[in-house]
GROMACS .gro file of C-alpha atoms in nm:
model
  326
    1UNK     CA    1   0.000   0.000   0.000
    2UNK     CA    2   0.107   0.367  -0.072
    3UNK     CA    3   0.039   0.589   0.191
    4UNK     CA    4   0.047   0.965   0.185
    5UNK     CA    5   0.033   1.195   0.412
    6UNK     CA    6  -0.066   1.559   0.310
    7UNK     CA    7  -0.271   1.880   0.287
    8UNK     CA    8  -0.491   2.078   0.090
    9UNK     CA    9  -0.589   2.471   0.118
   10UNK     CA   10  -0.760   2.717  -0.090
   11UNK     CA   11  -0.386   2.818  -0.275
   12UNK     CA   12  -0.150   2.682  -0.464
   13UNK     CA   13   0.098   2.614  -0.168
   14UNK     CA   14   0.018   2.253  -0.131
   15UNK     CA   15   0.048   2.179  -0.464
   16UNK     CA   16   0.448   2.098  -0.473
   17UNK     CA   17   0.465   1.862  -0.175
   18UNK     CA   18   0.207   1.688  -0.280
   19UNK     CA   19   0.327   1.588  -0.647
   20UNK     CA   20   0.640   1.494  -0.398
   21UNK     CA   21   0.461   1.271  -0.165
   22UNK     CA   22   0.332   1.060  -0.493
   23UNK     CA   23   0.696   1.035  -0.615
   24UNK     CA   24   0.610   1.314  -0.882
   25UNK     CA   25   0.649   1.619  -1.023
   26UNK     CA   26   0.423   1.920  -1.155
   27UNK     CA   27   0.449   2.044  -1.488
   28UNK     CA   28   0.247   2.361  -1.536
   29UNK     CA   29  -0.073   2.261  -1.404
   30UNK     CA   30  -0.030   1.895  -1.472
   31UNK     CA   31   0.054   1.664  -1.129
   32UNK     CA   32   0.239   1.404  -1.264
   33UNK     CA   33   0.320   1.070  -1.107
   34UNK     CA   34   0.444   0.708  -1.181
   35UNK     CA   35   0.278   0.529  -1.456
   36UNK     CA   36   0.311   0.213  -1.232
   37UNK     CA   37   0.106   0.288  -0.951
   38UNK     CA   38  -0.161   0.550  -1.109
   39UNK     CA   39  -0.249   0.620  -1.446
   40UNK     CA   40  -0.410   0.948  -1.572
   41UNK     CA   41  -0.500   1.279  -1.497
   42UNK     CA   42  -0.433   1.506  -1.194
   43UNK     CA   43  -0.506   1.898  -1.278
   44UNK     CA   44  -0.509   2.196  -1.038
   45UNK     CA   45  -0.631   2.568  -1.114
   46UNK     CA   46  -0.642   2.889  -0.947
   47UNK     CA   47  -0.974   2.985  -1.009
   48UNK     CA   48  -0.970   3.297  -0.839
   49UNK     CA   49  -0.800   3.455  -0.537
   50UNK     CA   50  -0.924   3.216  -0.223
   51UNK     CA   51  -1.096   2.901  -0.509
   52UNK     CA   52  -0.897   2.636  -0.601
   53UNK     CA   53  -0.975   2.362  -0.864
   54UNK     CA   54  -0.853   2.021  -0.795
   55UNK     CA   55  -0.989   1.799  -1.106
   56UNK     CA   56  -0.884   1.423  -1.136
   57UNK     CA   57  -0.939   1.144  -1.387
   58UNK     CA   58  -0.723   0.865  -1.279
   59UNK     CA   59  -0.710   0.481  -1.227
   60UNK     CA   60  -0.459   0.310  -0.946
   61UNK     CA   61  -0.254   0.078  -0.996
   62UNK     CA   62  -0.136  -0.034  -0.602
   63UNK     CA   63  -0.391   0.036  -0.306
   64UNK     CA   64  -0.365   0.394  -0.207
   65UNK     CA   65  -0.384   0.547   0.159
   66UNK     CA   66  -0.394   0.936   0.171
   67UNK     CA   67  -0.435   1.113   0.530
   68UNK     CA   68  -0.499   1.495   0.512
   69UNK     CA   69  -0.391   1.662   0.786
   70UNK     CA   70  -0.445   2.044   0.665
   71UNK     CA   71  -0.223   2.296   0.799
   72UNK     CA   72  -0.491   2.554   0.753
   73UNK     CA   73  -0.851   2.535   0.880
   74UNK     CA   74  -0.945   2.885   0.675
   75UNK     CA   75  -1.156   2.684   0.378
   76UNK     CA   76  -1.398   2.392   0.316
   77UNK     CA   77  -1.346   2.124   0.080
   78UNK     CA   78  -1.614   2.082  -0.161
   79UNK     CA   79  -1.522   1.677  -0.280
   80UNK     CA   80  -1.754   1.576  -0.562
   81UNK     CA   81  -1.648   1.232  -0.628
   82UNK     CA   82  -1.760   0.962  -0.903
   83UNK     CA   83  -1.543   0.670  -0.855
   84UNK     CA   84  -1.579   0.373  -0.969
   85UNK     CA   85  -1.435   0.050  -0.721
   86UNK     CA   86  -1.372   0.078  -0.389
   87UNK     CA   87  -1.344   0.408  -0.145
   88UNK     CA   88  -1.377   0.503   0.183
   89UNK     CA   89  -1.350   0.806   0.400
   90UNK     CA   90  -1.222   0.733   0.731
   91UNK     CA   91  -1.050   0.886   1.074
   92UNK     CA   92  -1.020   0.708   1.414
   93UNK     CA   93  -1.377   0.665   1.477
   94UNK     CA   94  -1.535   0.590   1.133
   95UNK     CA   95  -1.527   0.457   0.822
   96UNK     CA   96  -1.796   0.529   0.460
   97UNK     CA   97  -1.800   0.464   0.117
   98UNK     CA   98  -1.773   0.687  -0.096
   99UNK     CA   99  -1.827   0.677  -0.490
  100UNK     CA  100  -2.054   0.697  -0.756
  101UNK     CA  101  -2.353   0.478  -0.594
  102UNK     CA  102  -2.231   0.577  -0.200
  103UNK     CA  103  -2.171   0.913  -0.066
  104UNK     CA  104  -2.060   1.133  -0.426
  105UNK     CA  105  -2.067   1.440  -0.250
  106UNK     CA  106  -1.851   1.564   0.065
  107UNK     CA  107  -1.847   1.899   0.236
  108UNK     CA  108  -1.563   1.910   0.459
  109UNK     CA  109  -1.455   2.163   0.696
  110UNK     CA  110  -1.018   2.173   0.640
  111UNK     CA  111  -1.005   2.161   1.015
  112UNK     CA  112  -1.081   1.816   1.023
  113UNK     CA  113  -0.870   1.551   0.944
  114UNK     CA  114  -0.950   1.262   0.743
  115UNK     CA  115  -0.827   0.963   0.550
  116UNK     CA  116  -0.916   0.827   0.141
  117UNK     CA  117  -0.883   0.463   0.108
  118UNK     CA  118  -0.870   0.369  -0.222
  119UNK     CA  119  -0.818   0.029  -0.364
  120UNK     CA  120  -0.614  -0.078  -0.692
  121UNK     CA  121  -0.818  -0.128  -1.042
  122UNK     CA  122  -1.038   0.160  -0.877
  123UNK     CA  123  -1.122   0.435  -1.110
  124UNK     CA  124  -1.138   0.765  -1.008
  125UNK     CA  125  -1.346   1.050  -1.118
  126UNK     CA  126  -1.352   1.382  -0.941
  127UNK     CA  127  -1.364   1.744  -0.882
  128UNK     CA  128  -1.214   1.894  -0.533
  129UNK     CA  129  -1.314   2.256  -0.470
  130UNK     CA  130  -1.111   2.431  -0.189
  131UNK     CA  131  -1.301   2.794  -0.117
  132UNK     CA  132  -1.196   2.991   0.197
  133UNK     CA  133  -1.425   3.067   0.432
  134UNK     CA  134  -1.399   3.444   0.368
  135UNK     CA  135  -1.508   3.390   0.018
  136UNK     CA  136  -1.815   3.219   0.064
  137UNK     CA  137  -1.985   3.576   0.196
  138UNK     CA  138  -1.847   3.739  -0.095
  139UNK     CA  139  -1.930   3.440  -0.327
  140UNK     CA  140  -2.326   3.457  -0.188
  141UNK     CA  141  -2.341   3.826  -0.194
  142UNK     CA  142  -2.199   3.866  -0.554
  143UNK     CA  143  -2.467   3.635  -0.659
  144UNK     CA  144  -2.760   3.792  -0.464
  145UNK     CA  145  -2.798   3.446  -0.241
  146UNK     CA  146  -2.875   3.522   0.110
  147UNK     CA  147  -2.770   3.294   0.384
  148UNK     CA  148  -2.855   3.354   0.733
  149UNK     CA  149  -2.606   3.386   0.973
  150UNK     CA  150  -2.370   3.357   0.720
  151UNK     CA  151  -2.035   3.547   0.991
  152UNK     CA  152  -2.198   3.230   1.273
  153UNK     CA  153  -2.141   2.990   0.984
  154UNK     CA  154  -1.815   3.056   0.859
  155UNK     CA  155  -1.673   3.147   1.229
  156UNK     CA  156  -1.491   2.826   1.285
  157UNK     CA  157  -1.500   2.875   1.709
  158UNK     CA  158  -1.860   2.893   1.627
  159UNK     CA  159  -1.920   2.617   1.387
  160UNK     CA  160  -1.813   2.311   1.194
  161UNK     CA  161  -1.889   2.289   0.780
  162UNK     CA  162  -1.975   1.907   0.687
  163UNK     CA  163  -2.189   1.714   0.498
  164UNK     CA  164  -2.222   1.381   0.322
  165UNK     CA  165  -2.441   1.395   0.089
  166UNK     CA  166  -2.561   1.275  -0.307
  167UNK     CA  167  -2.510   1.530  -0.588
  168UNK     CA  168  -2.775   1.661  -0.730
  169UNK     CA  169  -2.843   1.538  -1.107
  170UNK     CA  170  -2.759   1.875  -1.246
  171UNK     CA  171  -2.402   1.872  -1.072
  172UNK     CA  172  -2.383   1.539  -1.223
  173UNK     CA  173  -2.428   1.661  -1.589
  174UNK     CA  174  -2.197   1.985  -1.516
  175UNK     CA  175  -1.922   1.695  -1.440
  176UNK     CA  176  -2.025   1.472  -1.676
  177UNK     CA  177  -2.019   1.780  -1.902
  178UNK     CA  178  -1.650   1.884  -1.806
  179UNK     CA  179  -1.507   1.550  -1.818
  180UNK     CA  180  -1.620   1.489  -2.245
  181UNK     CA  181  -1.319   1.796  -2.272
  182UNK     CA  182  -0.944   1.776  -2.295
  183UNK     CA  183  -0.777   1.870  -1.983
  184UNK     CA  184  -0.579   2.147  -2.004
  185UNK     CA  185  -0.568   2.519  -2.225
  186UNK     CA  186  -0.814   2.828  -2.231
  187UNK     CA  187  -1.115   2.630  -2.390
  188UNK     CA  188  -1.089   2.415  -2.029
  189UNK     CA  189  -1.012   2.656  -1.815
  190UNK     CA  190  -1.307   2.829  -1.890
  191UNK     CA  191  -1.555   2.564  -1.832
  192UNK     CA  192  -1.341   2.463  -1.512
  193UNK     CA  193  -1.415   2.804  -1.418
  194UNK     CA  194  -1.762   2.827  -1.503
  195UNK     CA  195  -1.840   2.457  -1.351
  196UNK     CA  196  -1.698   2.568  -0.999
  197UNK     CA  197  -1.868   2.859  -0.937
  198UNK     CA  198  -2.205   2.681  -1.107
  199UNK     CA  199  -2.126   2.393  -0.852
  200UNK     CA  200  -2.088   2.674  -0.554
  201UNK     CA  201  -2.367   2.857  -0.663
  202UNK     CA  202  -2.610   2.540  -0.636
  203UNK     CA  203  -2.498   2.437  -0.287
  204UNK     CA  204  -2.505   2.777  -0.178
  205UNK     CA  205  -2.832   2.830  -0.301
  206UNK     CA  206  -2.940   2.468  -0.136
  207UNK     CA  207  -2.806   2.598   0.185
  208UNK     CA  208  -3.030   2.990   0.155
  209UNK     CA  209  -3.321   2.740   0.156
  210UNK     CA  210  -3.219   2.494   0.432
  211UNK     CA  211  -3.213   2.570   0.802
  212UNK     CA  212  -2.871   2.569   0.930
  213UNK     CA  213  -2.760   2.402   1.247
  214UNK     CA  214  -2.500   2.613   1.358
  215UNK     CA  215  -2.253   2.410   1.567
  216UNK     CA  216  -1.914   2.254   1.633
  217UNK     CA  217  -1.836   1.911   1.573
  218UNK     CA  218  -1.567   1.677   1.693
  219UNK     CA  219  -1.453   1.321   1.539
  220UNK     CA  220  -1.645   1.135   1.822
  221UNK     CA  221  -1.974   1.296   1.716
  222UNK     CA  222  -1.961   1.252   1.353
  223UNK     CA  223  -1.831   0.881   1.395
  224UNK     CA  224  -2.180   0.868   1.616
  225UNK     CA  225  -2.381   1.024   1.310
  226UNK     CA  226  -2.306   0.816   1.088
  227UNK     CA  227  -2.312   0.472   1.266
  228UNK     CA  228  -2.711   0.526   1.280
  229UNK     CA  229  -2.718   0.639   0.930
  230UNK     CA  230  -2.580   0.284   0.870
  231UNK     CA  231  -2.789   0.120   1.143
  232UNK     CA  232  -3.125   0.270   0.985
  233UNK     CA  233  -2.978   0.156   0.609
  234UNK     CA  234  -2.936  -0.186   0.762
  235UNK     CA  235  -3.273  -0.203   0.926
  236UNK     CA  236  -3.464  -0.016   0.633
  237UNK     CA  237  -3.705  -0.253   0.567
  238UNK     CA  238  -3.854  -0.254   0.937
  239UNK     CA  239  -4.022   0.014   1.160
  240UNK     CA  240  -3.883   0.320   1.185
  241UNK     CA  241  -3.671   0.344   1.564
  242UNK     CA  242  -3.748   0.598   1.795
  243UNK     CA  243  -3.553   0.884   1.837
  244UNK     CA  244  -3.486   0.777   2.221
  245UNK     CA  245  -3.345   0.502   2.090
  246UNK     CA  246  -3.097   0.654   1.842
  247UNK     CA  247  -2.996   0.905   2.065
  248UNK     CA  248  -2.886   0.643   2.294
  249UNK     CA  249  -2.680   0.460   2.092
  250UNK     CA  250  -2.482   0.777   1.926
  251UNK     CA  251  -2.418   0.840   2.293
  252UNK     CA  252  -2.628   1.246   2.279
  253UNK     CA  253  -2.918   1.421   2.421
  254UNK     CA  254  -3.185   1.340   2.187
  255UNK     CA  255  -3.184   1.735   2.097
  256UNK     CA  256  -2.814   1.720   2.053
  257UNK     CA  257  -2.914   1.428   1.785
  258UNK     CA  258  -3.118   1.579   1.594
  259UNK     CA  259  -2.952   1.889   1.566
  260UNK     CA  260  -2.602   1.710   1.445
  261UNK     CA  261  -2.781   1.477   1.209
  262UNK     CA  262  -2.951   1.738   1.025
  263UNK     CA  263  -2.651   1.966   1.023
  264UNK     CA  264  -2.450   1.617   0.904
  265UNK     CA  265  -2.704   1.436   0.656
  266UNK     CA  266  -2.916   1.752   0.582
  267UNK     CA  267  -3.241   1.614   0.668
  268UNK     CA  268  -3.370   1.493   0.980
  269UNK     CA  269  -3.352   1.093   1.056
  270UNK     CA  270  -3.726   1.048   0.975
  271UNK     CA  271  -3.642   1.188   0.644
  272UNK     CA  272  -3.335   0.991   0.568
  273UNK     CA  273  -3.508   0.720   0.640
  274UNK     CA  274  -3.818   0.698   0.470
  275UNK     CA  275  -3.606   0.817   0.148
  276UNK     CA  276  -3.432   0.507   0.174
  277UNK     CA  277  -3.685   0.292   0.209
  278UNK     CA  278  -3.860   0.468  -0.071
  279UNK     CA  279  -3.540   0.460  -0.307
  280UNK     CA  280  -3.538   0.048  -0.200
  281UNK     CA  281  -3.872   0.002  -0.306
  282UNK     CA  282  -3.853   0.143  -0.639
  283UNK     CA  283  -3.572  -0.106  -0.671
  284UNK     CA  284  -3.789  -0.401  -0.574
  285UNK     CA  285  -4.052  -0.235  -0.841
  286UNK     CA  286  -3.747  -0.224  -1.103
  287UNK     CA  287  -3.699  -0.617  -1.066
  288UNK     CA  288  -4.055  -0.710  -1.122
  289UNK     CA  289  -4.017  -1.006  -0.890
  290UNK     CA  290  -4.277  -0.900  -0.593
  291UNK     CA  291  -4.644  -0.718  -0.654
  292UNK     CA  292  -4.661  -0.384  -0.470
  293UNK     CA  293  -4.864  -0.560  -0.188
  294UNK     CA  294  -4.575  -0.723  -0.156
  295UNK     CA  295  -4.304  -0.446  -0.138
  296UNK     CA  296  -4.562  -0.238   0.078
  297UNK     CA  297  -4.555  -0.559   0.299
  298UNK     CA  298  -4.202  -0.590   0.325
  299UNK     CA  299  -4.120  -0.215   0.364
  300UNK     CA  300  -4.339  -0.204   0.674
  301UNK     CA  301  -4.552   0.022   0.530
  302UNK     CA  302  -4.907   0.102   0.704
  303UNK     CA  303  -5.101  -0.004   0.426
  304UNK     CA  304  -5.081  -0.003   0.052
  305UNK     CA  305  -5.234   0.301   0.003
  306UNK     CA  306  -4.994   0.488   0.258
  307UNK     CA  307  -4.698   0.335   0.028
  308UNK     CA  308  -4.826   0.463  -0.290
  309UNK     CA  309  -4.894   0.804  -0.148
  310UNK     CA  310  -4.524   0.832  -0.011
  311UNK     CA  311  -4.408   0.707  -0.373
  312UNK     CA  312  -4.592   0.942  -0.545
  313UNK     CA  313  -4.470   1.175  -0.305
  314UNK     CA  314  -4.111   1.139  -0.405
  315UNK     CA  315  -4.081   1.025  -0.777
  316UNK     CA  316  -4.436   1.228  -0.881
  317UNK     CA  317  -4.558   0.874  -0.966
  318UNK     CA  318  -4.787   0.621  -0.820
  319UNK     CA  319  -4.600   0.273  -0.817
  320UNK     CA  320  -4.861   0.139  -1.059
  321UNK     CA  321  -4.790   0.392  -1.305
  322UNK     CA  322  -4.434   0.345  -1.250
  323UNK     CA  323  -4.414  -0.005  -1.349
  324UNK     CA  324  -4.610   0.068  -1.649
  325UNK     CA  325  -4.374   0.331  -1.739
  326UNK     CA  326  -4.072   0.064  -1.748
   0.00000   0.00000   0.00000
């Protein structure tokens, strides 16, 4: 295994040590390492003054370890990530996919630290976005998006910036977009450029519209978060557990819960929840191999008519007209 140990930040100062770290070098924008233990593309761009592009299109060849450990805690990482194989996000206390079909979106405060697990034959498609916290206010306010408490927000004594989440399908098709070009030159640039601040614009815009929980967050906590996001995924086809309960096993006040998994997942755990369930029955539906009595049955749902309501709810189609439509 390969292990690295290194940091981002919102300039270009990280840039050198970490071609180093890979056994590399940089040539002009281009991070390039050895053929023999990744193959492709690694691409870095001052955007602006404070936004850094990080854009990579590579495959590994040996399995990779890579532990940030930012010497700066002044911006948030913005880690929209597509790959294909094996990944995982960990730090002493956790451990989540990431990829593709897991988590494909991460919003990490650089005061954290955290390590990428990647195995060899993965594939790796991604765009990193460092933005300091300072330019996030000016960002909003230059395109007319208004966040409350915006100075509470981006005051790191006050408050912690993190989120895994799942892109949005138009962030998908601005990356999917981006990676049909050739790396490198103006005609990139440009739609780099314009793909960034598109991408900030749209989470910025998603956060105007969301209440913000406005609070600090240590390793413990998060590690706590996200073991009952996997304990619900594992038990999504039973009841939904009580709060109580949940709160008890991440070890918090049942406020304190609540508040940290909405500021974490960005929806409360009765939310997260039922979309799961929701996103495993139109699965089931997909496979044609149980009626929707069935599925409704299975999923723990009330009744049948309570699961077609929640369907239609979510996709703007009843399950009967769903199958139909396949």
């Amino acid at each position: 295994m390969k292990i690295i140990e290194h940091s981002y930040g919102a300039d270009l100062t990280w840039v050198e040590n970490f071609a180093k770290q890979f056994g590399g070098k940089v040539e002009g924008n281009f991070i390039i390492g050895p053929e023999e233990i990744q193959s492709g593309t690694r691409y870095f761009f001052e955007v602006s003054e404070g936004i850094v592009a990080y854009y990579l299109n590579v495959e590994y060849h040996k399995n990779f370890q890579l532990i940030q450990k930012n010497k700066d805690n002044d911006f948030i990482g913005f880690y929209y990530n597509l790959t294909e194989g094996e990944a995982s996000v960990s730090n002493d206390t956790l451990k989540f996919n990431v990829g593709r079909w897991d988590y494909n979106l991460t919003v990490i405060d650089g005061s954290l630290q955290s390590c990428y697990d990647i195995k060899s034959g993965s594939k790796t498609f991604a765009l990193c976005i460092f933005i300091k916290k300072s330019m996030i206010k000016f960002f909003a306010k230059k395109n007319n998006i208004t966040i409350d408490n915006i100075d509470k927000i981006t005051d790191p004594k006050l408050n912690t910036i993190i989120r895994f989440d799942r892109m949005s399908n138009e962030s998908f098709h601005l990356l999917d977009d981006l990676r049909k070009l050739k790396v490198g030159g103006p005609v990139f640039n440009l739609n780099l450029v314009g793909t960034v601040h598109m991408l900030i614009s749209n989470y910025l815009k998603k956060m105007s519209t969301n209440r913000i929980v406005i609070q600090t967050v240590n390793e413990t906590d998060l590690a706590n978060i996200i073991k009952i996001q996997k304990l619900l995924i594992s038990n999504i086809e039973e009841h939904f557990p009580t709060i109580k309960f949940m709160a008890s096993e991440a070890n918090m006040s049942e406020s304190k819960f609540k508040n940290l998994f909405r500021k974490i997942t960005g929806s409360t755990p009765n939310a997260f929840f039922m979309d799961n369930k929701l996103s495993l029955a139109k699965e089931l539906l997909q496979k044609k191999q149980l009626s929707i009595s069935q599925i409704s049955d299975q999923l723990h749902f009330t009744n049948n008519s309570y699961f077609a309501s929640k369907f239609k709810e979510q996709y703007g189609l009843s399950p009967k007209t769903f199958i139909k439509q396949l």
